[in-house]
Amino acid sequence: MISSLRLRAAIVSTALLAGFLLLWHLATLGTGVVADVDPEYARLMGATAVAGKSAMPGPMEVLGKFWWHLSHPFYDNGPNDKGVGIQLAFSLVRVLGGFGLAVAVAIPLGFLIGMSPLMHKALDPFFQVLKPISPLAWMPLALYTIKDSSASAIFVIFICSLWPMLLNTAFGVASVRKEWLNVARTLEVGPLRKALQVILPAAAPTILTGMRISIGIAWLVIVAAEMLVGGTGIGYFVWNEWNNLSITNVMNAILMIGLVGMALDQVLARLVRLVTYPE
Amino acid sequence: MTVNPFVLVDDLAKTYGATAVFENLYFTIGKGEFVCLIGHSGCGKTTILNALAGLEEASDGVILVGGREISGPSLDRAVIFQSHALMPWMSVLDNVAFAVRSRWPDWDKAKRRAHALKFIELVGLGNAADKKPAQLSGGMKQRVGIARALSIEPKMLLMDEPFSALDALTRGTLQDEVLRICHQTAQTVFMITHDVDEAILLADKIILMTNGPGAVIAEIVVNTMPRDRNRADLHRHPHYYRIRNHLIEFLVDRSKQFDRSTFDPRKPKFTTPGLDTTTEEKQP
Ligand SMILES: Nc1ncnc2c1ncn2[C@@H]1O[C@H](COP(=O)(O)OP(=O)(O)O)[C@@H](O)[C@H]1O
Ligand SMILES: [Mg+2]
């Protein structure tokens, strides 16, 4: 039953995709030769003028370019022409850097808040104010203090991944079942062993779910951040190709951003499943 | 009554605000004795057990164990929780080994595992050692809880309605096993139950509590049945129905309207309904 449902879903997905590609293809087809055009002018303007072709690239064009990007991912012809693989790598390094810093801060701090009702109450007002701030609002301040665009982007990623992890860790730690803590108490388990062998595994699913939310947000934010700071990264690539008026490349970048984001999410989802325990 | 009881509860009370859950509790538990506590829900049984375990502080009074006042939880007093309280991310073996490691931190892994396995086999779960708690039935989980408690070789076992969540059949077999193990190892046990038959089967003494708020110990019933009793022919013994009727009559009637005028909390009354032949006439 399950497998047949999965199969039917796959069929519907494929049909939807095929339908979408077909519509796209038809919508961007040329309308035939529009008029007699001066050959000089036609040579200048290309198919857009001669064949009434849409300025919007068709699916074949985009997929062809996609294939080209996949087969030339790491070329480097100077600052404005790098392979999309290089750009994605820049973005990933920034995301993982900021995310890693956030993990290093959020997990210990989350433990502290989760275990101490006092700290929870004392720090809560700060979180309430800091949490709704768009991470990009920090950018000027980061640029001014850090004075390095790449480090500023990492800082922005750090800020935006911090909150979900921090709040989830605190919540996970605070809601560890009382009875498991009582078991640890009656066995006279020391604080470090209690933290590592009871609280951490008990809260791990909640903590990792927070990480999963964080990495999703970080990947959303990095594109915007790189559009702002420029230089390198997939966000910069999108903006640069827009300036080049290469809609084909913009569409390619959008597709890549989606695929990489999905991969990041899948990795974290797998980790969540790994630490989830059935009760 | 031993002169120097292993556990001495002296004038214990727990109050929330102005209302006392229980007060003036005074009782003792001898070494190797099996004591059951019976009372209606909410009279403070769990609170008493938690106080004995050191998990919760009483509002008044002291508890001496082995002549010393207790101050917090101890590996000498193992708790078997009502809800088994196994760590679901650990296998059965790891759950028990976790406790073993707490008791003997210097042991190497092999020694810990061997010791844990011995107790897992004692409760009949040798084949399930590598399973996770979620893969076990309720009765098996409770067995793991018992193995974990026994594995640290405590001086005393504290059990809070350990079998109340189990079906009758499983409960019966587990009661038999607990009785066997506790007699073999001469364990000192304090157990809460609301099952009268369970108390008669297991306990040497049955403490009866009145209803809260302000619950007190009404009396302590001495189980006069032979110690080598078992569940199958418990009911054939003449003392059985006398004790049973006495307990049920207490729970139904007297726990509510307890006469405190002639009552000295420091000297709880010991009764031996099993030896009382006058009750027979009242039976139909
Ligand atoms: N935080 C609290 N504030 C007020 N009353 C409480 C609190 N915690 C427990 N109680 C009361 O203490 C009583 C004893 O609870 P408990 O020891 O669990 O009883 P039992 O195990 O006999 O059912 C209950 O009647 C409960 O209402
Ligand atoms: Mg209770």
Coordinates of C-alpha atoms and ligand atoms in Angstrom, one line a residue:
Chain A
M1 CA 0.0 0.0 0.0
I2 CA 2.8 2.4 1.1
S3 CA 4.9 1.6 -1.9
S4 CA 2.0 1.9 -4.3
L5 CA 1.2 5.3 -2.8
R6 CA 4.8 6.3 -3.2
L7 CA 4.8 5.1 -6.8
R8 CA 1.6 7.0 -7.6
A9 CA 3.0 10.1 -6.0
A10 CA 6.2 9.8 -8.1
I11 CA 4.1 9.5 -11.2
V12 CA 2.0 12.6 -10.4
S13 CA 5.2 14.5 -9.6
T14 CA 6.7 13.6 -12.9
A15 CA 3.6 14.5 -14.7
L16 CA 3.4 17.9 -13.0
L17 CA 7.1 18.5 -13.9
A18 CA 6.5 17.5 -17.5
G19 CA 3.4 19.7 -17.7
F20 CA 5.3 22.6 -16.3
L21 CA 8.2 22.2 -18.6
L22 CA 5.9 21.9 -21.6
L23 CA 4.0 25.0 -20.7
W24 CA 7.2 26.9 -20.1
H25 CA 8.6 25.6 -23.4
L26 CA 5.4 26.7 -25.3
A27 CA 5.3 30.1 -23.6
T28 CA 8.8 31.0 -24.6
L29 CA 8.7 29.6 -28.2
G30 CA 9.3 32.1 -31.0
T31 CA 6.2 33.3 -32.9
G32 CA 7.9 32.9 -36.3
V33 CA 9.5 35.5 -38.4
V34 CA 7.7 38.7 -37.5
A35 CA 8.6 41.0 -40.2
D36 CA 11.2 41.9 -42.8
V37 CA 14.0 43.3 -40.8
D38 CA 17.1 44.9 -41.9
P39 CA 19.7 42.1 -41.9
E40 CA 22.2 44.4 -40.1
Y41 CA 19.7 45.1 -37.4
A42 CA 18.8 41.4 -37.1
R43 CA 22.4 40.5 -36.7
L44 CA 22.7 43.0 -33.9
M45 CA 19.6 42.0 -32.0
G46 CA 19.6 38.2 -32.5
A47 CA 16.6 35.9 -32.5
T48 CA 14.6 38.2 -30.2
A49 CA 13.9 40.6 -32.9
V50 CA 13.9 38.3 -36.0
A51 CA 11.9 35.3 -34.8
G52 CA 9.8 37.1 -32.2
K53 CA 11.5 35.0 -29.6
S54 CA 10.7 35.7 -26.0
A55 CA 13.4 37.3 -23.9
M56 CA 12.6 34.7 -21.3
P57 CA 14.8 31.6 -21.8
G58 CA 13.1 28.3 -22.5
P59 CA 13.6 25.1 -20.5
M60 CA 15.9 23.6 -23.0
E61 CA 18.2 26.6 -22.8
V62 CA 18.2 26.6 -19.0
L63 CA 18.7 22.9 -18.7
G64 CA 21.4 23.0 -21.4
K65 CA 23.2 25.7 -19.4
F66 CA 22.6 23.7 -16.2
W67 CA 24.4 20.8 -17.8
W68 CA 27.2 23.1 -18.9
H69 CA 27.6 24.4 -15.3
L70 CA 27.6 20.9 -13.9
S71 CA 30.5 20.0 -16.3
H72 CA 32.4 23.2 -15.7
P73 CA 31.9 23.9 -12.0
F74 CA 35.2 25.2 -10.8
Y75 CA 36.7 27.4 -13.6
D76 CA 38.0 30.8 -12.5
N77 CA 38.3 33.6 -15.0
G78 CA 38.7 36.5 -12.5
P79 CA 36.4 38.1 -10.0
N80 CA 33.3 38.3 -12.2
D81 CA 33.4 34.9 -13.9
K82 CA 33.9 32.0 -11.6
G83 CA 32.3 28.5 -11.9
V84 CA 29.1 28.0 -10.0
G85 CA 30.7 25.3 -7.9
I86 CA 33.2 27.8 -6.6
Q87 CA 30.5 30.3 -5.8
L88 CA 28.4 27.6 -4.0
A89 CA 31.6 26.5 -2.1
F90 CA 32.1 30.1 -0.9
S91 CA 28.5 30.3 0.3
L92 CA 28.7 26.9 2.0
V93 CA 31.9 27.8 3.8
R94 CA 30.2 31.0 5.2
V95 CA 27.1 29.1 6.2
L96 CA 28.9 26.3 7.9
G97 CA 31.3 28.8 9.6
G98 CA 28.5 31.0 11.0
F99 CA 26.4 27.9 11.8
G100 CA 29.4 26.2 13.6
L101 CA 29.9 29.3 15.7
A102 CA 26.3 29.4 16.5
V103 CA 26.4 25.8 17.6
A104 CA 29.4 26.5 19.8
V105 CA 27.4 29.3 21.6
A106 CA 23.9 28.0 21.4
I107 CA 24.4 24.5 22.9
P108 CA 26.2 25.5 26.1
L109 CA 24.1 28.6 26.6
G110 CA 20.9 26.6 25.9
F111 CA 22.0 24.1 28.5
L112 CA 22.5 26.9 31.0
I113 CA 19.1 28.4 30.3
G114 CA 17.4 25.1 30.2
M115 CA 18.8 24.0 33.6
S116 CA 18.4 27.3 35.4
P117 CA 15.0 28.8 35.6
L118 CA 16.7 32.0 36.9
M119 CA 18.8 32.4 33.8
H120 CA 15.8 31.6 31.7
K121 CA 13.8 34.4 33.2
A122 CA 16.7 36.8 33.3
L123 CA 17.7 36.3 29.6
D124 CA 14.3 36.0 28.2
P125 CA 13.6 39.7 27.6
F126 CA 16.8 40.0 25.6
F127 CA 15.9 37.1 23.4
Q128 CA 12.4 38.5 22.9
V129 CA 13.9 41.7 21.5
L130 CA 16.8 40.2 19.6
K131 CA 15.0 37.3 18.0
P132 CA 12.7 39.3 15.6
I133 CA 15.5 41.5 14.2
S134 CA 16.2 40.6 10.6
P135 CA 19.7 39.2 10.5
L136 CA 20.5 41.6 7.6
A137 CA 19.9 44.6 9.9
W138 CA 23.1 43.6 11.6
M139 CA 25.1 43.9 8.4
P140 CA 26.1 47.6 8.6
L141 CA 27.1 47.2 12.2
A142 CA 29.1 44.1 11.3
L143 CA 30.8 45.8 8.4
Y144 CA 31.6 48.8 10.6
T145 CA 33.1 46.7 13.4
I146 CA 34.6 43.7 11.7
K147 CA 35.6 45.7 8.5
D148 CA 35.6 42.5 6.4
S149 CA 32.8 41.7 4.1
S150 CA 33.2 37.9 4.3
A151 CA 33.5 37.8 8.1
S152 CA 30.4 40.1 8.3
A153 CA 28.5 37.6 6.2
I154 CA 29.6 34.9 8.6
F155 CA 28.5 37.0 11.5
V156 CA 25.0 37.5 10.0
I157 CA 24.7 33.7 9.5
F158 CA 25.8 33.3 13.1
I159 CA 23.1 35.6 14.3
C160 CA 20.3 34.1 12.3
S161 CA 21.2 30.5 13.2
L162 CA 21.6 31.3 16.9
W163 CA 18.0 31.8 18.0
P164 CA 16.3 28.6 16.8
M165 CA 19.2 26.5 18.2
L166 CA 19.3 28.4 21.5
L167 CA 15.6 28.2 22.1
N168 CA 15.3 24.6 21.1
T169 CA 18.2 23.5 23.2
A170 CA 16.9 25.4 26.2
F171 CA 13.5 23.9 25.7
G172 CA 14.8 20.4 25.2
V173 CA 17.0 20.6 28.3
A174 CA 14.2 22.0 30.4
S175 CA 11.8 19.4 29.4
V176 CA 13.9 16.3 30.1
R177 CA 11.6 13.9 31.9
K178 CA 11.8 14.4 35.7
E179 CA 12.0 10.6 36.2
W180 CA 15.3 10.3 34.2
L181 CA 16.8 13.1 36.3
N182 CA 15.6 11.3 39.4
V183 CA 17.2 8.1 38.3
A184 CA 20.5 10.0 37.9
R185 CA 20.0 11.5 41.3
T186 CA 19.4 8.2 43.1
L187 CA 22.4 6.8 41.3
E188 CA 24.5 9.8 42.6
V189 CA 25.6 10.6 39.0
G190 CA 27.9 13.6 38.8
P191 CA 26.9 16.8 37.0
L192 CA 29.1 16.3 33.9
R193 CA 28.1 12.7 33.4
K194 CA 24.4 13.7 34.0
A195 CA 24.7 16.4 31.3
L196 CA 26.5 14.2 28.8
Q197 CA 24.7 10.8 29.3
V198 CA 21.3 11.8 30.4
I199 CA 20.3 15.3 29.4
L200 CA 22.1 15.5 26.1
P201 CA 20.7 12.3 24.7
A202 CA 17.3 13.0 26.1
A203 CA 17.3 16.5 24.5
A204 CA 19.2 15.6 21.3
P205 CA 16.1 15.3 19.1
T206 CA 14.9 18.8 20.1
I207 CA 18.4 20.3 19.8
L208 CA 19.0 18.8 16.4
T209 CA 15.5 19.9 15.2
G210 CA 16.6 23.4 16.2
M211 CA 19.8 23.0 14.2
R212 CA 17.7 21.9 11.2
I213 CA 15.6 25.0 11.4
S214 CA 18.8 27.1 11.8
I215 CA 20.6 25.7 8.7
G216 CA 17.5 26.3 6.6
I217 CA 17.3 29.9 7.7
A218 CA 21.1 30.3 7.3
W219 CA 20.8 29.2 3.7
L220 CA 18.0 31.6 3.1
V221 CA 19.9 34.5 4.5
I222 CA 23.3 33.8 2.9
V223 CA 21.9 34.6 -0.6
A224 CA 20.7 38.0 0.5
A225 CA 23.8 38.7 2.6
E226 CA 26.1 38.0 -0.4
M227 CA 24.0 40.2 -2.7
L228 CA 24.8 42.9 -0.2
V229 CA 28.5 42.4 0.4
G230 CA 29.3 41.2 -3.1
G231 CA 32.6 39.6 -4.2
T232 CA 31.9 35.9 -4.0
G233 CA 29.2 33.4 -3.3
I234 CA 26.0 32.2 -4.9
G235 CA 24.1 35.3 -3.8
Y236 CA 26.7 37.5 -5.5
F237 CA 26.5 35.2 -8.6
V238 CA 22.8 35.7 -8.9
W239 CA 23.2 39.5 -8.6
N240 CA 26.1 39.6 -11.0
E241 CA 24.2 37.5 -13.6
W242 CA 21.2 39.9 -13.2
N243 CA 23.5 42.7 -14.0
N244 CA 24.7 40.7 -17.1
L245 CA 21.1 40.3 -18.0
S246 CA 21.6 36.6 -18.1
I247 CA 18.2 35.3 -17.0
T248 CA 19.4 31.8 -17.9
N249 CA 22.1 31.9 -15.4
V250 CA 19.8 33.5 -12.8
M251 CA 17.4 30.6 -13.2
N252 CA 20.3 28.1 -13.0
A253 CA 21.4 29.7 -9.7
I254 CA 17.9 29.6 -8.3
L255 CA 17.7 25.9 -9.1
M256 CA 21.2 25.3 -7.5
I257 CA 20.2 27.2 -4.4
G258 CA 17.1 25.0 -4.1
L259 CA 19.0 21.8 -4.6
V260 CA 21.8 22.7 -2.1
G261 CA 19.3 23.9 0.5
M262 CA 17.4 20.6 0.1
A263 CA 20.6 18.6 0.6
L264 CA 21.5 20.6 3.8
D265 CA 18.0 19.9 5.2
Q266 CA 18.2 16.3 4.3
V267 CA 21.5 15.9 6.2
L268 CA 20.1 17.4 9.3
A269 CA 16.9 15.5 9.0
R270 CA 18.9 12.3 8.9
L271 CA 20.8 13.3 12.0
V272 CA 17.6 14.1 13.8
R273 CA 16.3 10.6 12.9
L274 CA 19.6 9.1 14.2
V275 CA 19.2 10.6 17.7
T276 CA 15.4 10.2 18.0
Y277 CA 14.4 7.4 20.4
P278 CA 11.1 5.7 20.4
E279 CA 9.4 5.9 23.8
Chain B
M1 CA 10.6 -4.8 67.1
T2 CA 14.3 -4.5 66.8
V3 CA 15.9 -2.1 69.2
N4 CA 18.0 -0.5 66.5
P5 CA 15.9 -0.4 63.4
F6 CA 17.6 0.0 60.0
V7 CA 15.2 2.8 59.0
L8 CA 13.6 5.1 61.6
V9 CA 11.1 7.7 60.5
D10 CA 10.5 10.1 63.3
D11 CA 7.7 12.7 63.3
L12 CA 7.7 13.1 59.5
A13 CA 5.4 15.7 58.1
K14 CA 4.8 17.4 54.7
T15 CA 2.9 20.6 54.4
Y16 CA 2.0 22.8 51.4
G17 CA 1.2 26.2 52.8
A18 CA -1.2 25.7 55.6
T19 CA -2.4 22.2 54.8
A20 CA -0.5 19.1 55.9
V21 CA -0.5 16.3 53.4
F22 CA 0.6 14.0 56.3
E23 CA 1.9 14.6 59.8
N24 CA 3.3 12.8 62.9
L25 CA 4.5 9.8 60.9
Y26 CA 6.5 7.4 63.0
F27 CA 7.5 4.0 61.9
T28 CA 10.5 1.7 61.6
I29 CA 11.8 -0.8 59.2
G30 CA 14.1 -3.6 60.4
K31 CA 17.0 -5.0 58.4
G32 CA 15.7 -7.6 55.9
E33 CA 12.1 -6.6 56.5
F34 CA 9.5 -6.1 53.7
V35 CA 7.2 -3.2 54.5
C36 CA 4.2 -2.2 52.4
L37 CA 2.4 1.1 52.7
I38 CA -1.3 1.2 51.8
G39 CA -3.5 4.2 51.6
H40 CA -5.9 6.0 49.3
S41 CA -4.6 8.1 46.5
G42 CA -3.4 11.5 47.5
C43 CA -2.6 10.7 51.1
G44 CA 1.1 11.3 50.5
K45 CA 2.6 7.8 49.9
T46 CA 4.8 8.9 47.0
T47 CA 6.0 11.9 49.0
I48 CA 7.0 9.5 51.8
L49 CA 8.9 7.3 49.5
N50 CA 10.6 10.2 47.8
A51 CA 11.6 11.5 51.3
L52 CA 13.1 8.0 52.1
A53 CA 14.9 8.1 48.7
G54 CA 16.2 11.6 49.4
L55 CA 14.6 13.0 46.3
E56 CA 12.3 15.3 48.2
E57 CA 12.6 17.0 51.5
A58 CA 10.0 16.6 54.2
S59 CA 8.7 19.7 56.0
D60 CA 9.3 18.3 59.4
G61 CA 10.9 15.3 61.1
V62 CA 13.9 13.2 60.4
I63 CA 14.7 9.9 58.7
L64 CA 17.5 7.8 60.0
V65 CA 19.0 5.0 57.9
G66 CA 21.5 2.9 59.6
G67 CA 21.6 5.3 62.4
R68 CA 22.4 8.4 60.2
E69 CA 20.2 11.1 59.1
I70 CA 19.7 11.0 55.3
S71 CA 20.6 14.1 53.3
G72 CA 19.8 13.5 49.7
P73 CA 19.7 10.4 47.4
S74 CA 22.1 7.6 47.9
L75 CA 23.3 4.5 46.0
D76 CA 22.4 2.6 49.2
R77 CA 18.7 3.2 48.6
A78 CA 17.7 2.1 45.1
V79 CA 14.3 3.2 43.8
I80 CA 12.1 1.2 41.5
F81 CA 9.9 3.8 39.8
Q82 CA 6.2 3.3 39.0
S83 CA 6.8 4.3 35.4
H84 CA 10.0 2.1 35.2
A85 CA 12.0 5.3 34.2
L86 CA 14.3 3.5 31.8
M87 CA 16.4 5.7 29.4
P88 CA 14.8 4.9 26.0
W89 CA 18.0 5.7 24.1
M90 CA 19.9 3.0 25.9
S91 CA 19.6 -0.8 25.5
V92 CA 18.5 -2.9 28.4
L93 CA 22.2 -3.8 29.1
D94 CA 23.3 -0.1 28.9
N95 CA 20.5 0.9 31.3
V96 CA 21.7 -1.5 33.9
A97 CA 25.4 -0.9 33.2
F98 CA 24.7 2.8 33.6
A99 CA 23.7 2.1 37.2
V100 CA 26.6 -0.3 37.7
R101 CA 29.1 2.3 36.6
S102 CA 27.6 4.8 39.0
R103 CA 28.2 2.4 41.9
W104 CA 31.7 1.2 40.8
P105 CA 33.2 3.9 38.6
D106 CA 36.6 2.2 38.5
W107 CA 35.4 -1.0 36.9
D108 CA 36.3 -1.6 33.3
K109 CA 33.7 -2.0 30.7
A110 CA 33.8 -5.8 30.5
K111 CA 33.4 -6.1 34.3
R112 CA 30.5 -3.7 34.3
R113 CA 28.7 -5.6 31.5
A114 CA 29.2 -8.9 33.1
H115 CA 27.8 -7.6 36.4
A116 CA 24.9 -6.0 34.7
L117 CA 24.2 -9.2 32.7
K118 CA 24.1 -11.2 35.9
F119 CA 21.2 -9.1 37.1
I120 CA 19.4 -9.0 33.7
E121 CA 19.5 -12.8 33.8
L122 CA 18.3 -12.8 37.4
V123 CA 15.0 -11.1 36.2
G124 CA 14.8 -13.5 33.2
L125 CA 15.7 -11.1 30.5
G126 CA 19.0 -12.6 29.3
N127 CA 17.7 -12.8 25.7
A128 CA 16.6 -9.2 25.6
A129 CA 19.8 -7.5 26.8
D130 CA 20.4 -5.7 23.6
K131 CA 16.9 -4.6 23.0
K132 CA 15.7 -1.0 23.5
P133 CA 13.0 -0.4 26.1
A134 CA 10.5 0.5 23.4
Q135 CA 10.8 -3.0 22.1
L136 CA 9.8 -4.5 25.5
S137 CA 6.4 -5.1 27.1
G138 CA 5.4 -3.2 30.2
G139 CA 6.3 -6.2 32.4
M140 CA 9.7 -6.6 30.8
K141 CA 10.5 -2.9 31.3
Q142 CA 9.6 -3.1 34.9
R143 CA 11.9 -6.2 35.2
V144 CA 14.7 -4.1 33.8
G145 CA 13.9 -1.4 36.4
I146 CA 14.2 -4.1 39.1
A147 CA 17.4 -5.4 37.6
R148 CA 18.8 -1.9 37.6
A149 CA 17.9 -1.3 41.2
L150 CA 19.3 -4.7 42.3
S151 CA 22.5 -4.4 40.3
I152 CA 23.9 -1.7 42.5
E153 CA 23.5 -4.0 45.5
P154 CA 21.7 -1.4 47.6
K155 CA 21.0 -1.7 51.3
M156 CA 17.4 -1.1 50.7
L157 CA 14.8 -1.1 47.9
L158 CA 12.1 1.5 47.5
M159 CA 9.3 0.7 45.2
D160 CA 6.4 3.0 44.3
E161 CA 3.5 1.0 43.0
P162 CA 5.9 -1.0 40.8
F163 CA 3.3 -3.3 39.3
S164 CA 0.2 -1.1 39.1
A165 CA 0.5 -0.4 35.4
L166 CA 0.8 -4.1 34.5
D167 CA -1.9 -6.7 33.6
A168 CA -2.9 -9.2 36.3
L169 CA -1.0 -12.1 34.9
T170 CA 2.3 -10.3 34.5
R171 CA 1.8 -8.7 37.9
G172 CA 1.5 -12.1 39.5
T173 CA 4.7 -13.5 38.0
L174 CA 6.6 -10.4 38.9
Q175 CA 5.3 -10.5 42.5
D176 CA 6.5 -14.1 42.8
E177 CA 9.9 -13.1 41.4
V178 CA 10.3 -10.1 43.7
L179 CA 9.4 -12.2 46.6
R180 CA 11.9 -14.9 45.7
I181 CA 14.7 -12.4 45.0
C182 CA 14.1 -10.3 48.1
H183 CA 14.0 -13.4 50.4
Q184 CA 17.1 -14.8 48.7
T185 CA 19.1 -11.6 49.2
A186 CA 17.5 -10.7 52.5
Q187 CA 16.6 -7.3 51.0
T188 CA 15.1 -4.5 53.1
V189 CA 12.2 -3.2 51.1
F190 CA 9.7 -0.4 51.4
M191 CA 6.9 -0.7 48.9
I192 CA 3.8 1.3 48.1
T193 CA 0.8 -0.5 46.8
H194 CA -2.9 -0.2 46.6
D195 CA -3.3 -3.9 45.9
V196 CA -4.3 -5.7 49.1
D197 CA -3.4 -9.1 47.9
E198 CA 0.0 -7.9 46.8
A199 CA 0.7 -6.5 50.3
I200 CA -0.4 -9.8 51.9
L201 CA 1.8 -11.8 49.6
L202 CA 4.9 -9.7 49.9
A203 CA 4.9 -7.8 53.2
D204 CA 6.0 -8.6 56.7
K205 CA 4.4 -5.4 57.9
I206 CA 1.6 -3.4 56.3
I207 CA 1.4 0.2 57.2
L208 CA -2.1 1.6 56.8
M209 CA -2.5 5.3 56.2
T210 CA -5.7 7.4 56.7
N211 CA -6.9 9.7 54.0
G212 CA -5.4 13.1 53.6
P213 CA -5.2 15.9 54.2
G214 CA -3.4 15.5 57.5
A215 CA -3.0 11.8 56.9
V216 CA -1.5 9.7 59.7
I217 CA -0.6 6.1 60.2
A218 CA -3.7 4.4 61.6
E219 CA -2.1 1.1 62.4
I220 CA 0.5 -1.4 61.3
V221 CA -0.7 -4.8 60.4
V222 CA 1.7 -7.6 61.1
N223 CA 1.6 -10.4 58.5
T224 CA 1.4 -13.6 60.5
M225 CA 1.5 -15.9 57.5
P226 CA 4.5 -18.1 57.1
R227 CA 7.3 -16.5 55.2
D228 CA 7.7 -19.2 52.6
R229 CA 4.2 -18.4 51.2
N230 CA 3.5 -18.2 47.5
R231 CA 0.8 -16.7 45.4
A232 CA -0.7 -20.1 44.3
D233 CA -1.8 -21.3 47.8
L234 CA -1.9 -18.0 49.7
H235 CA -5.6 -18.1 49.9
R236 CA -5.6 -21.6 51.5
H237 CA -4.0 -20.3 54.7
P238 CA -6.5 -19.4 57.4
H239 CA -4.9 -16.1 58.2
Y240 CA -5.3 -14.9 54.6
Y241 CA -9.0 -13.9 54.6
R242 CA -8.7 -12.5 58.1
I243 CA -5.9 -10.2 57.1
R244 CA -7.5 -9.4 53.7
N245 CA -10.9 -8.5 55.3
H246 CA -9.2 -6.4 57.8
L247 CA -7.4 -4.4 55.2
I248 CA -10.4 -4.0 52.9
E249 CA -12.5 -3.0 55.8
F250 CA -9.9 -0.4 56.7
L251 CA -9.7 1.0 53.2
V252 CA -13.5 1.1 52.7
D253 CA -14.6 2.5 56.1
R254 CA -12.0 3.4 58.6
S255 CA -9.5 5.2 56.5
K256 CA -12.1 8.0 56.2
Q257 CA -13.4 8.2 59.7
F258 CA -10.3 7.6 61.8
D259 CA -10.8 8.2 65.5
R260 CA -7.8 10.3 66.6
S261 CA -8.9 10.8 70.3
T262 CA -7.1 7.7 71.6
F263 CA -4.3 8.0 69.1
D264 CA -0.6 8.4 69.9
P265 CA 1.3 9.0 66.7
R266 CA 4.6 8.1 68.3
K267 CA 3.3 4.6 69.1
P268 CA 1.4 3.3 66.1
K269 CA -0.7 0.4 67.0
F270 CA 0.4 -3.0 65.8
T271 CA -2.4 -5.4 65.0
T272 CA -2.4 -9.1 64.1
P273 CA -5.8 -9.7 62.3
G274 CA -4.4 -13.0 61.1
L275 CA -4.5 -14.4 64.6
D276 CA -7.9 -13.0 65.4
T277 CA -10.4 -15.9 65.4
T278 CA -13.4 -13.8 66.5
T279 CA -13.8 -12.3 63.0
E280 CA -14.8 -15.7 61.6
E281 CA -18.3 -15.5 63.1
K282 CA -19.0 -12.3 61.1
Q283 CA -18.4 -14.2 57.8
P284 CA -21.5 -15.5 56.0
Ligands
LIG1 N1 3.2 21.3 44.9 C1 2.1 20.9 45.6 N2 1.3 21.8 46.2 C2 0.3 21.4 46.9 N3 -0.1 20.1 47.1 C3 0.7 19.2 46.5 C4 1.8 19.5 45.8 N4 2.4 18.4 45.4 C5 1.7 17.4 45.9 N5 0.7 17.9 46.6 C6 -0.3 17.1 47.3 O1 0.3 16.1 48.0 C7 -0.5 15.0 48.2 C8 0.3 13.7 48.2 O2 0.7 13.3 46.9 P1 1.4 11.9 46.7 O3 2.5 11.8 47.6 O4 1.7 11.8 45.2 O5 0.2 10.9 47.1 P2 0.0 9.4 46.7 O6 1.3 8.9 46.2 O7 -0.4 8.8 48.0 O8 -1.1 9.3 45.8 C9 -1.5 15.0 47.1 O9 -2.8 15.1 47.7 C10 -1.2 16.3 46.3 O10 -2.4 17.0 46.1
MG2 MG 1.7 8.0 44.3

